[in-house]
Phi, psi and omega in degrees: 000308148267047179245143170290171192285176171252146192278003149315297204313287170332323181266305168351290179286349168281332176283317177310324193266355177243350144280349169325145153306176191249352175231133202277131191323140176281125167322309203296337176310114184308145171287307201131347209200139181297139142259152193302188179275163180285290176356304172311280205318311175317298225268336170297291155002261184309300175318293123026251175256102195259078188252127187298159153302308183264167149317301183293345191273304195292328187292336161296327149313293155359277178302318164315304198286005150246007162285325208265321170326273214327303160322315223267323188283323187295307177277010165274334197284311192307312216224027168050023178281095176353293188269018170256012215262170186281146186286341126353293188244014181269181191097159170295313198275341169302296191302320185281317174319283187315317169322300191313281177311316193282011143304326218219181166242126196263150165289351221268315165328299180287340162302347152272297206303309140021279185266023171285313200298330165282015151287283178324320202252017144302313202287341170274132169298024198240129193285003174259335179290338181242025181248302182303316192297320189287317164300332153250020149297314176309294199288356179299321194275316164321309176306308169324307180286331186286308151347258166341328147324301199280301167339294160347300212267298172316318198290323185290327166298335144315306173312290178317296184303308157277338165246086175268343177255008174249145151330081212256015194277116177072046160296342221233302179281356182259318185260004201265278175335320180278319179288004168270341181283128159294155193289358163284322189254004156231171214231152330314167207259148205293132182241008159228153155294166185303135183068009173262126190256151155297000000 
């Protein structure tokens, strides 16, 4: 309240009084610009500010406008369009990850059909069909893993190359994550073919 001004505040305020004119408009004077219809002017008003009234009025609001986000991200997902996509999957090196795996073929992909099939063949009473099941649970899961290694490791060496100066921490686990998804099912949906590298 009583402390001085700061000398930003002064050149500020020195600036604001010396574009002003220095003599105050004459009423009787034209402005320069037709005035509007009252009508225009209302309808601009409301278009302008549409604030609900209520509680209810606003959470319904509310709610369209994250319905209408939710569409817009749903259709980002399909057709990979950068700027609607979840903070999750924007950026370049999330898009060069995902590229990578949606290039090549994971093992981690063929796990539900797998495991379907080591069900049906749980489900025969016969101990050599469920000695085959265990076992080709075993190698499946091996397989996953050895996948998922290798993903790692390549996938980090790419990064480190093409993005050295950019943030790459959990890039490497973002494309891990994608390669249990078949590749029809996952979002955003893949935008190179198979054996085209990025």
């Amino acid at each position: 309240m009583f402390r001085s001004r700061s000398k930003d505040e002064q050149a500020a305020a020195a600036k604001v009084t010396a574009s002003q004119p220095q003599q105050p408009r004459d009423p009787q004077a034209p402005k320069g610009r037709p005035t509007p219809k009252r009508s225009d002017s209302q309808s601009q008003r409301r278009t302008r500010a549409q604030t609900p009234s209520n509680r209810k009025d606003a959470a319904k609001a509310q709610r369209e406008a994250r319905r209408a986000d939710m569409a817009r991200q749903r259709e980002a997902l399909a057709n990979g369009d950068e700027r609607y996509l979840p903070v999750r999957d924007k950026g370049p090196v999330r898009r060069f990850a995902r590229d990578y795996v949606d290039s090549r073929w994971c093992a981690a992909e063929f796990f539900l059909p797998v495991a379907v099939l080591i069900l049906v063949l749980t489900m025969i009473r016969v101990p050599q069909m469920q000695n085959l099941a265990l076992l080709l649970w075993l190698v499946i899961i091996v397989l996953i893993v050895l996948d998922s290694v290798v993903i790692w490791v390549r996938l980090g060496k790419r990064l480190q190359e093409r993005f050295p100066k950019e943030n790459v921490k959990g890039a490497r686990a973002y494309a891990v994550m994608r390669t249990l998804q078949m590749r029809r099912l996952r979002l955003p949906k893949p935008q190179v073919k198979r054996g085209q590298r990025p």
